Coordinates of C-alpha atoms (C1' of nucleotides) in Angstrom, one line a residue:
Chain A
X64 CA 27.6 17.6 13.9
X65 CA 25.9 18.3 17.0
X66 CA 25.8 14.9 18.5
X67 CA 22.1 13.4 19.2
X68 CA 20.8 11.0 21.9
X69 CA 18.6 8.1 22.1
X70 CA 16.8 6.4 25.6
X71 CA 18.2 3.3 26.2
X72 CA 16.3 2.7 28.6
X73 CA 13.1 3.7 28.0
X74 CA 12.0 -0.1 26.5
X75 CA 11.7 1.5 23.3
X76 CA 13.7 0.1 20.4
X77 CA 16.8 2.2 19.4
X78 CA 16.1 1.6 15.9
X79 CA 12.3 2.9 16.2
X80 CA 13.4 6.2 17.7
X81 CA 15.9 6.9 15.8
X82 CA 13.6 5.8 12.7
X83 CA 10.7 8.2 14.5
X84 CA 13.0 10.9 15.1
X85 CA 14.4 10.8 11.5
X86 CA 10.5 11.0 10.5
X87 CA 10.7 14.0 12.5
X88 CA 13.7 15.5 11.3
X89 CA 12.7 14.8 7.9
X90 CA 8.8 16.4 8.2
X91 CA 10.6 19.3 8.8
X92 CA 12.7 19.9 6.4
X93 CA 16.0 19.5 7.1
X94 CA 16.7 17.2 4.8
X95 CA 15.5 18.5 2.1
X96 CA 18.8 18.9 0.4
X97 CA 20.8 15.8 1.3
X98 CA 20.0 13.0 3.4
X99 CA 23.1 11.7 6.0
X100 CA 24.5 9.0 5.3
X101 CA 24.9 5.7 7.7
X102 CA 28.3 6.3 8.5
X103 CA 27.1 9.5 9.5
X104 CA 24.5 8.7 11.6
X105 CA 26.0 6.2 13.2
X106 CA 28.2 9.0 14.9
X107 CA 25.6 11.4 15.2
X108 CA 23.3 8.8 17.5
X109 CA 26.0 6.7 18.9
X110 CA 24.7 3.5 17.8
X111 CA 25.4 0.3 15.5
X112 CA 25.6 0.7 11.7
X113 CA 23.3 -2.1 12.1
X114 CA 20.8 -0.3 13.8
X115 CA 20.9 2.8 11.6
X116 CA 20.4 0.1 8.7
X117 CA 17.3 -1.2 10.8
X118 CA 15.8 2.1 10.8
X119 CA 16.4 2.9 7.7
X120 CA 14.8 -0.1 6.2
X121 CA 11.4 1.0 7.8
X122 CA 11.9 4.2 6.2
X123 CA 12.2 2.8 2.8
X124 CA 9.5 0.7 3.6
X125 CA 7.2 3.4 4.2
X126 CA 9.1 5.1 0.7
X127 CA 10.1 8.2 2.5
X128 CA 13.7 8.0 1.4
X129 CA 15.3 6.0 -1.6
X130 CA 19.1 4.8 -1.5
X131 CA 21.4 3.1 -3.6
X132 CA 24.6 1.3 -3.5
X133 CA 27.3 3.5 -3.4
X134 CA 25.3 6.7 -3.3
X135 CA 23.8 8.6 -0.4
X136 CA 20.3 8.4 0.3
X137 CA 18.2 10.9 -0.6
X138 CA 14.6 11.9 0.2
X139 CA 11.9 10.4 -2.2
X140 CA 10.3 12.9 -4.4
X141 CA 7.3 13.5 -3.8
X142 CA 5.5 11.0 -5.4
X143 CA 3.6 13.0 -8.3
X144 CA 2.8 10.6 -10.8
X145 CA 2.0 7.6 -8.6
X146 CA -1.7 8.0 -7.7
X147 CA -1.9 11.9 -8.7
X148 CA -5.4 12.9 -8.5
X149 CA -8.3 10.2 -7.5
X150 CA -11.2 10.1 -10.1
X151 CA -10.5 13.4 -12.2
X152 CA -7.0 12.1 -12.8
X153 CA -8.2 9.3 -14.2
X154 CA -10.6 11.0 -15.8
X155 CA -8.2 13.3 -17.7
X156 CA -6.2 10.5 -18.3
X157 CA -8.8 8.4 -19.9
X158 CA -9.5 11.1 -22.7
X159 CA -6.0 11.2 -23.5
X160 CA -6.0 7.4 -23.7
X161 CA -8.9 7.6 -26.1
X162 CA -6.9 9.5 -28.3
X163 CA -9.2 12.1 -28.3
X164 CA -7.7 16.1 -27.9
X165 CA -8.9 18.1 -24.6
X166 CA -9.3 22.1 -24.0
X167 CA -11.0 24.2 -21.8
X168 CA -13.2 27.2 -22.4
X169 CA -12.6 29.4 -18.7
X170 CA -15.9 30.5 -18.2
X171 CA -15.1 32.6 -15.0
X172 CA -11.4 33.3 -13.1
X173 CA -11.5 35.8 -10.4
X174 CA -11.4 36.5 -7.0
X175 CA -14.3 36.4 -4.7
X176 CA -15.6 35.7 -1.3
X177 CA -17.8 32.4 -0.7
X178 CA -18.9 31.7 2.7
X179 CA -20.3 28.4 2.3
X180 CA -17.2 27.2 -0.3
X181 CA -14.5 28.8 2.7
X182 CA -16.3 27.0 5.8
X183 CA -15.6 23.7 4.0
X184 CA -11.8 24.6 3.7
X185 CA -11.3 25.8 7.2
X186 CA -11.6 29.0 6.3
X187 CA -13.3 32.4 7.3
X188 CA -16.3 33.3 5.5
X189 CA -14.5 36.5 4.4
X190 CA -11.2 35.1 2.8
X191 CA -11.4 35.6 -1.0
X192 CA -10.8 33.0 -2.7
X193 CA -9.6 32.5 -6.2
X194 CA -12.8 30.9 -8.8
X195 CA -11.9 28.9 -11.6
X196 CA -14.4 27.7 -13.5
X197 CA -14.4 25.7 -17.1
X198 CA -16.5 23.8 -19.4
X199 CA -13.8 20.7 -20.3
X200 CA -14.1 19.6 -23.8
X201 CA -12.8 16.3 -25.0
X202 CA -12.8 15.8 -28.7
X203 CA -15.4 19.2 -30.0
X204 CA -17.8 18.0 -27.2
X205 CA -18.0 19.2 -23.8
X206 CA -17.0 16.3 -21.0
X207 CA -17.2 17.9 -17.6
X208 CA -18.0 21.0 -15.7
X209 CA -15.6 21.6 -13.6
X210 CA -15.4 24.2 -11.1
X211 CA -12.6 25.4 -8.2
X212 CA -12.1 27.4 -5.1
X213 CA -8.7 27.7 -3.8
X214 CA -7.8 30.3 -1.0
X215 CA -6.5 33.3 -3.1
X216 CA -3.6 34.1 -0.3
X217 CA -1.9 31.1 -2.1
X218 CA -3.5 31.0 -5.3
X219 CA -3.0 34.8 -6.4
X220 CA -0.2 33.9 -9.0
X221 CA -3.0 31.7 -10.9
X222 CA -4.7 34.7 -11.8
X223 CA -3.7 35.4 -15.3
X224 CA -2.9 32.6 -16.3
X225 CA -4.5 30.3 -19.5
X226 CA -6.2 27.5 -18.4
X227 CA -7.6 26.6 -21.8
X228 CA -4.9 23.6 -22.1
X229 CA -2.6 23.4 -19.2
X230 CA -3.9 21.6 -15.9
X231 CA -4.1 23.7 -12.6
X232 CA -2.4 20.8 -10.4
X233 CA 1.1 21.7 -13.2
X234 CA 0.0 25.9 -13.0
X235 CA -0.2 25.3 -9.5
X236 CA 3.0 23.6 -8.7
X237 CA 4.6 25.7 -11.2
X238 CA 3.7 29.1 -10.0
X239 CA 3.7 28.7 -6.4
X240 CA 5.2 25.1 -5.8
X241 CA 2.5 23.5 -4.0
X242 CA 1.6 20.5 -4.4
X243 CA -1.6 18.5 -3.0
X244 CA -0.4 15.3 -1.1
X245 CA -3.9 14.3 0.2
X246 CA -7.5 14.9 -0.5
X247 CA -11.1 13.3 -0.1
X248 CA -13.6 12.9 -2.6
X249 CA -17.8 12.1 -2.7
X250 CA -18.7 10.7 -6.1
X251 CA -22.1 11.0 -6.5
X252 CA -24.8 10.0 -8.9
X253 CA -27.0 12.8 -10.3
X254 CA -29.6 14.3 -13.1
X255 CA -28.2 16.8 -14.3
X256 CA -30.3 20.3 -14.2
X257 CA -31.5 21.5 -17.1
X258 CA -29.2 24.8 -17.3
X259 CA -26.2 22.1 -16.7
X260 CA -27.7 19.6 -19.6
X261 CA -27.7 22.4 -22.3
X262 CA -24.4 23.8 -20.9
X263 CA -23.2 19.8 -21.3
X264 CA -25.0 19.4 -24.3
X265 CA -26.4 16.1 -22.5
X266 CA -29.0 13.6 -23.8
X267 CA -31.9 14.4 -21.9
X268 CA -31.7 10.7 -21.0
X269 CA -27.9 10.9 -19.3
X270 CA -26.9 10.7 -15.7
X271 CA -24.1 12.5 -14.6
X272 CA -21.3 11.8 -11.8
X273 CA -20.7 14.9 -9.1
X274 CA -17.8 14.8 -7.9
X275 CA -16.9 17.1 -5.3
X276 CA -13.2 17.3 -3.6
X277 CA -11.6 18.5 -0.7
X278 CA -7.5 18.6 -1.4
X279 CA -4.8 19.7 1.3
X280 CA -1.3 20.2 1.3
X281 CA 0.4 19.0 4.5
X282 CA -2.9 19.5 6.3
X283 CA -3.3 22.8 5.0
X284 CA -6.5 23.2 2.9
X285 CA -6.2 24.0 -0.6
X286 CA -9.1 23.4 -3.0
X287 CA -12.8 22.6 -2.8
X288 CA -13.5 21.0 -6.2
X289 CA -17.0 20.6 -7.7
X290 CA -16.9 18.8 -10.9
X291 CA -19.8 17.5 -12.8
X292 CA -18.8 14.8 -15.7
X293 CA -21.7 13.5 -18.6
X294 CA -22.2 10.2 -17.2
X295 CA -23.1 9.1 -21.2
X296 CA -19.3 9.5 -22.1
X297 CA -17.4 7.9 -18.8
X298 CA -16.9 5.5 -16.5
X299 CA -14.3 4.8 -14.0
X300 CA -12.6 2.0 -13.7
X301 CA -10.6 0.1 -11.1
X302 CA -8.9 -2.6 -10.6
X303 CA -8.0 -4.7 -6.7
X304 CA -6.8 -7.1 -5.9
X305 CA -4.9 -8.5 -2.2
X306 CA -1.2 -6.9 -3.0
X307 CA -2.2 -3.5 -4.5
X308 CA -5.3 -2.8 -3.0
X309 CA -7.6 -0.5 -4.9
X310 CA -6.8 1.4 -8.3
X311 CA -8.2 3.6 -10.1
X312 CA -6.6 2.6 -13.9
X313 CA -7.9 4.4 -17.2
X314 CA -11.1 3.9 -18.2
X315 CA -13.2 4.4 -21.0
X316 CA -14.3 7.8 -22.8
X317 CA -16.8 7.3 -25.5
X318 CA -17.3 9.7 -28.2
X319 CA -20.4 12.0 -27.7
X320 CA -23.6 10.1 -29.2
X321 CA -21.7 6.4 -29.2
Chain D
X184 CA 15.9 -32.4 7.8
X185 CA 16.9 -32.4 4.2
X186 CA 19.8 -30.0 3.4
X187 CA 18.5 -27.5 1.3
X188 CA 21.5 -25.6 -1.0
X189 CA 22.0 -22.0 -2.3
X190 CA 23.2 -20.8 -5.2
X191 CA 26.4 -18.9 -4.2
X192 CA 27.3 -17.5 -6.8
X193 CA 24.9 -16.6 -8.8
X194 CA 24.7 -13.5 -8.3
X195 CA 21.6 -12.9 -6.5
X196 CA 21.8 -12.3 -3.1
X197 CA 21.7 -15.1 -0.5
X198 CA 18.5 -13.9 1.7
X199 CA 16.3 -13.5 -1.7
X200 CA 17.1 -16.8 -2.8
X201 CA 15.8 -17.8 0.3
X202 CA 12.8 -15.8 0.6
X203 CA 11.8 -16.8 -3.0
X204 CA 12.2 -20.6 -2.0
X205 CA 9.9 -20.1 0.8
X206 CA 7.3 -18.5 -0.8
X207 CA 7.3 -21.6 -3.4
X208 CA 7.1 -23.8 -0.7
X209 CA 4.6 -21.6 1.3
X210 CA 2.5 -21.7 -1.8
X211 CA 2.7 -25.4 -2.1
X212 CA 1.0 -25.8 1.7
X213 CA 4.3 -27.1 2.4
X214 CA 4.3 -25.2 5.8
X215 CA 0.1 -25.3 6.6
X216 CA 1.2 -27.1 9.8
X217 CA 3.9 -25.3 11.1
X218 CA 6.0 -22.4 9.6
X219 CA 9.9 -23.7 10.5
X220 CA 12.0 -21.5 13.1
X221 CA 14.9 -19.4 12.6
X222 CA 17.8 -21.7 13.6
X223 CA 15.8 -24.7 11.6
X224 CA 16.9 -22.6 8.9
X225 CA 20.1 -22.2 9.6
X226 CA 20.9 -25.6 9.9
X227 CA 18.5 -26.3 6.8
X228 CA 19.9 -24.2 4.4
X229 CA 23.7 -23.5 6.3
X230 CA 23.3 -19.6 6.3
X231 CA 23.6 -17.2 9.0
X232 CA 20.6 -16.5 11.2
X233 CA 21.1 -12.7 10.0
X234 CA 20.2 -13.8 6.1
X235 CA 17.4 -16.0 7.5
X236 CA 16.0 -13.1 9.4
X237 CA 16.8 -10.7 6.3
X238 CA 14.4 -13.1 4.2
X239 CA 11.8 -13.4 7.2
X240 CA 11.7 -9.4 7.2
X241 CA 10.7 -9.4 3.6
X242 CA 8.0 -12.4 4.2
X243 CA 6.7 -10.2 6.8
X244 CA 6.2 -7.2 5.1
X245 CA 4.7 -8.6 2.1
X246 CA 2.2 -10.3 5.3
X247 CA 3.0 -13.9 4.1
X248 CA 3.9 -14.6 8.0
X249 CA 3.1 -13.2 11.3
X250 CA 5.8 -13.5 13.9
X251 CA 6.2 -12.9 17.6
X252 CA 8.8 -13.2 20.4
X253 CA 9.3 -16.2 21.8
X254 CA 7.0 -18.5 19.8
X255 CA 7.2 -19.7 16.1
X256 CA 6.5 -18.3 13.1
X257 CA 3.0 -19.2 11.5
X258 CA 2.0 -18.2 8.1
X259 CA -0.6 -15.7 7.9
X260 CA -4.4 -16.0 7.8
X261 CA -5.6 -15.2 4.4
X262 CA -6.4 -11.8 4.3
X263 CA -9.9 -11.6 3.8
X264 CA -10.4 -8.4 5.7
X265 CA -7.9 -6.2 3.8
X266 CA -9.3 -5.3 0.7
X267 CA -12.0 -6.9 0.2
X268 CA -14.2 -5.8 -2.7
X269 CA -14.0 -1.9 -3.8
X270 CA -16.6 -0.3 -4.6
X271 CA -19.5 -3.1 -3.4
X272 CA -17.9 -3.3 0.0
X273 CA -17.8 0.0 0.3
X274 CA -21.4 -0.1 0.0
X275 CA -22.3 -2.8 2.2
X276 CA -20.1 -1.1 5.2
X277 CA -21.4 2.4 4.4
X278 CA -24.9 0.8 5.2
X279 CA -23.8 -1.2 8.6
X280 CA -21.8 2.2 9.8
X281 CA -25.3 4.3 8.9
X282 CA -26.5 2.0 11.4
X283 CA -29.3 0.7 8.6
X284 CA -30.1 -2.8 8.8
X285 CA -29.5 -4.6 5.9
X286 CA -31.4 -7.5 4.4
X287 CA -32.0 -9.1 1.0
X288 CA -34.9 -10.1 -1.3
X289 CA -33.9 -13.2 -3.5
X290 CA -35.5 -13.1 -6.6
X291 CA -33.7 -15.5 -8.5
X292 CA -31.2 -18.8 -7.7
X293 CA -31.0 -21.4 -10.5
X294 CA -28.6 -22.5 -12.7
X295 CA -28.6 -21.5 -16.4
X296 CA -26.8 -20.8 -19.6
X297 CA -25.9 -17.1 -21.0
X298 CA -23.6 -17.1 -23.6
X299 CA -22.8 -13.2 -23.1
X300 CA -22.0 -13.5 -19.6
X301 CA -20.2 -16.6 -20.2
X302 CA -17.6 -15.2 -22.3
X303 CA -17.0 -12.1 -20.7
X304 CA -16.0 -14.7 -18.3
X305 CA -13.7 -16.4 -20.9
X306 CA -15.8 -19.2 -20.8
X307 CA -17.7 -21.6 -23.4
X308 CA -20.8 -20.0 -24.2
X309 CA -22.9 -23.4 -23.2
X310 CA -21.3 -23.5 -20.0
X311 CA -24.0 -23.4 -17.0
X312 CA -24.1 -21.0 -14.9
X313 CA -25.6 -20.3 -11.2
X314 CA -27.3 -16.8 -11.3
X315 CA -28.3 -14.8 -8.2
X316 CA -30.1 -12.0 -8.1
X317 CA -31.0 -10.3 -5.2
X318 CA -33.4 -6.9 -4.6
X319 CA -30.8 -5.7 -1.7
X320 CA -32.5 -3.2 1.5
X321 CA -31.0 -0.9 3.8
X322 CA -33.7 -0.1 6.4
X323 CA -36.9 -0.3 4.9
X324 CA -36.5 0.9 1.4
X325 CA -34.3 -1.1 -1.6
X326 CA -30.8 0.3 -2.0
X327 CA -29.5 -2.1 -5.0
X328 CA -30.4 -4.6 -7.5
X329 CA -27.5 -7.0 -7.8
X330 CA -27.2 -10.2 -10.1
X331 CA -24.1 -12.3 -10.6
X332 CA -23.3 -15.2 -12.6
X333 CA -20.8 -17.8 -11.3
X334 CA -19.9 -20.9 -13.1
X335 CA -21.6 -23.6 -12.0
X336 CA -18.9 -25.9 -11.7
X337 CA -17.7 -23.9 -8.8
X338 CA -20.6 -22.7 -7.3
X339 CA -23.2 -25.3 -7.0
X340 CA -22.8 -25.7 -3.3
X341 CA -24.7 -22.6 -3.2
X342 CA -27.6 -23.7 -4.5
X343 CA -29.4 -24.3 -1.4
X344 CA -27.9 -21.3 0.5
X345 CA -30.1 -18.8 2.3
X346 CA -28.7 -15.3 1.2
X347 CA -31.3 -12.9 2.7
X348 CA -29.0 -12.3 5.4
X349 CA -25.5 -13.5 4.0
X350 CA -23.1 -12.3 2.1
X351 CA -22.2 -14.0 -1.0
X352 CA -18.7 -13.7 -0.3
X353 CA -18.9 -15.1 2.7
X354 CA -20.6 -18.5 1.6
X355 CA -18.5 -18.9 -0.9
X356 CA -15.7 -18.7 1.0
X357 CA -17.3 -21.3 3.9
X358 CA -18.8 -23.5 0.9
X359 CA -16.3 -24.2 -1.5
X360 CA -13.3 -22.0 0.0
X361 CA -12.8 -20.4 -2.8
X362 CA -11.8 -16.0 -2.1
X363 CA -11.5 -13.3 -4.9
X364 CA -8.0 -12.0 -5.0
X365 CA -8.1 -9.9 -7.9
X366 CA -11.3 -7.5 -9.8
X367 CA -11.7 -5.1 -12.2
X368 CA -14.9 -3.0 -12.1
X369 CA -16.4 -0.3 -14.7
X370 CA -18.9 2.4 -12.6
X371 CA -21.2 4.1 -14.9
X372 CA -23.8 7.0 -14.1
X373 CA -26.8 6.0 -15.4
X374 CA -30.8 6.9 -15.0
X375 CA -32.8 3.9 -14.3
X376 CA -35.5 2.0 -16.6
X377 CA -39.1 2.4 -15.6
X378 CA -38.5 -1.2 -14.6
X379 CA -35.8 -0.6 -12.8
X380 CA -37.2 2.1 -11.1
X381 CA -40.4 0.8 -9.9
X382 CA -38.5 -2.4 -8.2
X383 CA -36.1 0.2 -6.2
X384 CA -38.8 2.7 -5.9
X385 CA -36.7 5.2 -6.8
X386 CA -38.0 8.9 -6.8
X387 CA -38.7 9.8 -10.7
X388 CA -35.6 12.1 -10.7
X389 CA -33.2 10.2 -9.3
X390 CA -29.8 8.5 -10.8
X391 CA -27.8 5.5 -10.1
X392 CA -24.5 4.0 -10.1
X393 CA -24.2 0.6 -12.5
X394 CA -21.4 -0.9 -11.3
X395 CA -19.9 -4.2 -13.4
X396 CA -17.5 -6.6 -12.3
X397 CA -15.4 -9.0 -12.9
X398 CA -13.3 -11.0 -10.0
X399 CA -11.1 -13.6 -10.3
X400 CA -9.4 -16.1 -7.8
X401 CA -6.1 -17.6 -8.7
X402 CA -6.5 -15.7 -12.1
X403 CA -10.1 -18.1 -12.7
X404 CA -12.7 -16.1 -13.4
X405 CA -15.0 -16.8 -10.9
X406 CA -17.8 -14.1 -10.9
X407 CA -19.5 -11.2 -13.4
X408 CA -21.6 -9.3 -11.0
X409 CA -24.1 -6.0 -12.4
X410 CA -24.9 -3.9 -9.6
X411 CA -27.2 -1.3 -9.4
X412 CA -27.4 1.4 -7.3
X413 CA -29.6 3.8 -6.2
X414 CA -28.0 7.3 -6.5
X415 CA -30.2 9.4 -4.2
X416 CA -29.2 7.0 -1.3
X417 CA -25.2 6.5 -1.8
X418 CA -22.2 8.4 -2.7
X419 CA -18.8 6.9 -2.7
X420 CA -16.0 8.5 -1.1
X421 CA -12.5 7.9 -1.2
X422 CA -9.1 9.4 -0.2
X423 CA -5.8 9.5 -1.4
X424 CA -2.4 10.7 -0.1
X425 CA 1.3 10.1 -1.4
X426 CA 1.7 7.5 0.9
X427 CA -1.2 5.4 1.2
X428 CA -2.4 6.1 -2.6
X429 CA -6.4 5.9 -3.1
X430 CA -8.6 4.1 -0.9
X431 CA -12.7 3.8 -0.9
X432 CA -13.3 4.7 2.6
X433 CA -16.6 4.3 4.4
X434 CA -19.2 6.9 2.4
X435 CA -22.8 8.0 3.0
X436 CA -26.0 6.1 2.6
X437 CA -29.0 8.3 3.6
X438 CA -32.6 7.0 4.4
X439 CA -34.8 7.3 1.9
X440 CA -36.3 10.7 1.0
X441 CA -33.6 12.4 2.9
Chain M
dC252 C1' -5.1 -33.8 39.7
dA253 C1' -4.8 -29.0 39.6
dG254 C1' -1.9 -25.3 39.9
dC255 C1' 2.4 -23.3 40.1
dT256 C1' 7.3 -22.7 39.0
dC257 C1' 11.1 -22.9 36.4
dG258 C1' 13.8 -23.7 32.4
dA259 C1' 14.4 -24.5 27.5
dA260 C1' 13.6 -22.6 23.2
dA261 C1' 12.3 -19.1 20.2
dT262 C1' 12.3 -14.5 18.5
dG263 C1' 13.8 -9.4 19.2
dT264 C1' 17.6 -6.2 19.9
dA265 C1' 22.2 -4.7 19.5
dC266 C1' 27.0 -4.9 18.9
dG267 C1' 31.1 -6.1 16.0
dC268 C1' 33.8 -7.3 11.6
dA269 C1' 34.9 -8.2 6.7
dC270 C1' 34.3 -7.8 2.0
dA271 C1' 31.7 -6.8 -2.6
dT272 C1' 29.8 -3.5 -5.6
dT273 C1' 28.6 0.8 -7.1
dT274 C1' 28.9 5.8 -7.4
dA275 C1' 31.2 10.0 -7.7
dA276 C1' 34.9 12.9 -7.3
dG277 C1' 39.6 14.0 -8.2
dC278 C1' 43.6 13.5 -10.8
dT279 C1' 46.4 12.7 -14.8
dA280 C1' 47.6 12.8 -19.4
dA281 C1' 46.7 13.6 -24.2
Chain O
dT69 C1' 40.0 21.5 -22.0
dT70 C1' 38.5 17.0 -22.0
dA71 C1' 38.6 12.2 -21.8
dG72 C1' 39.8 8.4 -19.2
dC73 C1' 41.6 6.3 -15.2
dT74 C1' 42.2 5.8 -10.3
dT75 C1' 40.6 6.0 -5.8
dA76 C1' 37.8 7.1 -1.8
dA77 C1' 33.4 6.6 0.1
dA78 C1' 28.9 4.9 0.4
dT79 C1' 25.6 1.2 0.5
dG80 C1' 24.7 -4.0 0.0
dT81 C1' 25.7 -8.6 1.7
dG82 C1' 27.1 -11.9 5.0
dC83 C1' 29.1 -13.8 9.0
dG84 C1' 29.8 -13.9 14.1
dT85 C1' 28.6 -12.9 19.0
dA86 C1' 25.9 -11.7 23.2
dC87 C1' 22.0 -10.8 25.8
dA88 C1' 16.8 -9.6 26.6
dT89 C1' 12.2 -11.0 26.4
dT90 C1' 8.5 -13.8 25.7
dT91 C1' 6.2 -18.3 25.1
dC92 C1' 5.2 -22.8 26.2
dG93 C1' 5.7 -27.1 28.2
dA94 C1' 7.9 -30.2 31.6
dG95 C1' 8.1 -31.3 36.1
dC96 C1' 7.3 -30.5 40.7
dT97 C1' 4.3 -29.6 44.6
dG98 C1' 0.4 -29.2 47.4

DNA sequence: CAGCTCGAAATGTACGCACATTTAAGCTAA
DNA sequence: TTAGCTTAAATGTGCGTACATTTCGAGCTG
């Protein structure tokens, strides 16, 4: 082990940079497979057991790494199923809730160039991207319109695959392992237009949410998302409070004409 | 001091034993004066000063106290500005960062009876009520109809408070002390009521956000709250990563006919 | 009496040791 | 080969010490 070194003198706690340089050791990478123990780190830096222990704590804490007694610590997964995907996770999640079946009918999957859609990503005008786009049925009526741009450089494996059941966030991670770890989302009130109500089979009455999405992967860009959902049939729901913040949790999906 | 004992065998470990009794004792005002120091501990409850601090660590990161060097521990201000209120404070703030001015037009602020609302607060149906409702502005033009029913028991102070400038929150809180620590709201996509539209002057095509909630304090009910919004002035935006899950951030709030 | 200095007291940092408890790997025996 | 046991290693808990740094008040001084 190549031995490392810490300031002591630079008024900085040890155990904060050791704790920032593990952050930094751990962004990239290299401990992907195993995670060194305390012992181990204790030689590495040259300091206490008690220190390493101080800067681990912050780094569970901050749930970067998980350890357990008598076992090594190991990085945390990534944390998939803990707040997955905003409002169209809890969307998706609703109708399953509800008990009612879901399927998509791809209306479009190809590869094309968008300058406006690639600007929002970061990108050139001229990179293709790879267009997904579905009419999202829950039950035998159709819930959302849901549309997606993702750069085709990473998305190229998605091509042939069937999205009439499986989720692009699972074909995604499958096919190419990427996974989106951030993302930023408008929800938006809206009429729908009349091509979008008969597509919808809306109400002529009905609102609709628009929900558009912008989701990276470590700061890389990923996917602009436009998604329209029949405001008749949903409505999000979230809970707060002073320890957990704000949730989305399931919320209700009504059968069409309820 | 009294000497305070630990169960030593028991299993549990000394330091959460501790922590647990202070957080009874912090929650029974016990320490409103002064939070007691490290080596009072000690001496209290005859463990180390390294469990004490182990216990402290935890009361710190769950924000119950604030410490610094040199001085005492004090128990933390109650956390007001944290979380406050999903999606309505995200709202409110969207509005004060457009730089809009904000004001209110009360239309109602009596004290009545509404079976409905009542139980949906878990409340007898005859119980009276104080009802607000309130024709809110950003700038010039309405941006939300809002009504809310707290029991009356509770609220009454408020009778006689001026809310064309103040948030309801905020009077509460200064009147009666009471804060909401927990909420659950429902956000629909709706299209207004000629009514409806008329008071907000909405533009004939335009949708809206209804927003229900229900917030509690101490796991009382304490409010039921319809809000309306108008959708060609707002959107709601939010992030999420792994770490910090999903957060309403400040969104968008356009003047009108923009 | 105001202002300053200094020291006591408190928390923060850092080191050390010992033992308990759990996991996982290696070894042995059927 | 496999099941079960033993043992080494890792983290969790708990104690002790020492010194650094900051705060705040007591006491002195002008």
């Amino acid at each position: 082990m190549t031995e490392r070194r810490l300031d002591r003198s630079s008024g900085q706690p040890l155990w904060k940079q050791l704790q920032q340089d593990l952050v930094r050791r751990l962004r990239g990478g290299e401990f992907d497979e195993v995670f060194p123990g305390e012992l181990a780190l204790v030689e590495d830096y040259q300091v206490s057991r008690h220190t390493v222990r101080q800067a681990l704590t912050k780094l569970r804490a901050d749930g970067l790494i998980v350890a357990e007694r008598g076992r090594q610590p190991r990085v945390a997964t990534a944390p998939e199923i803990r707040q997955p995907m905003g409002a169209l996770y809890s969307l998706f999640s609703s109708v399953e809730a509800s008990g009612l079946t879901q399927h998509s009918v791809v209306r479009a999957l190809d590869i094309r160039a968008d300058g406006v859609i690639a600007a929002r990503l970061d990108l050139e005008e001229s990179i293709p991207l790879l267009y997904l786009e579905r009419l999202r049925f829950a039950g035998d009526e159709p819930l959302a319109l849901d549309r997606v741009w993702l750069p085709a450089s990473l998305a190229e494996p998605l091509l042939d695959a069937d999205f009439t059941h499986t989720s692009l966030y699972n074909e995604l991670a499958a096919r190419t392992g990427l996974r989106l770890d951030h993302g930023r989302e408008d929800i938006r009130a809206v009429v729908p237009t009349p091509a979008e109500r008969a597509l919808l089979r809306c109400p002529p009455e009905a609102a609709a949410f628009s929900i558009n999405r912008r989701g990276t992967s470590h700061n890389n860009p990923v996917e602009w998302r436009h998604t329209l959902v029949r405001g008749d049939r949903f409505a999000l729901s979230a809970e707060f409070s002073a320890n957990t913040g704000y949730r989305l949790t399931t919320g209700a999906v009504t059968h069409a004409g309820a």
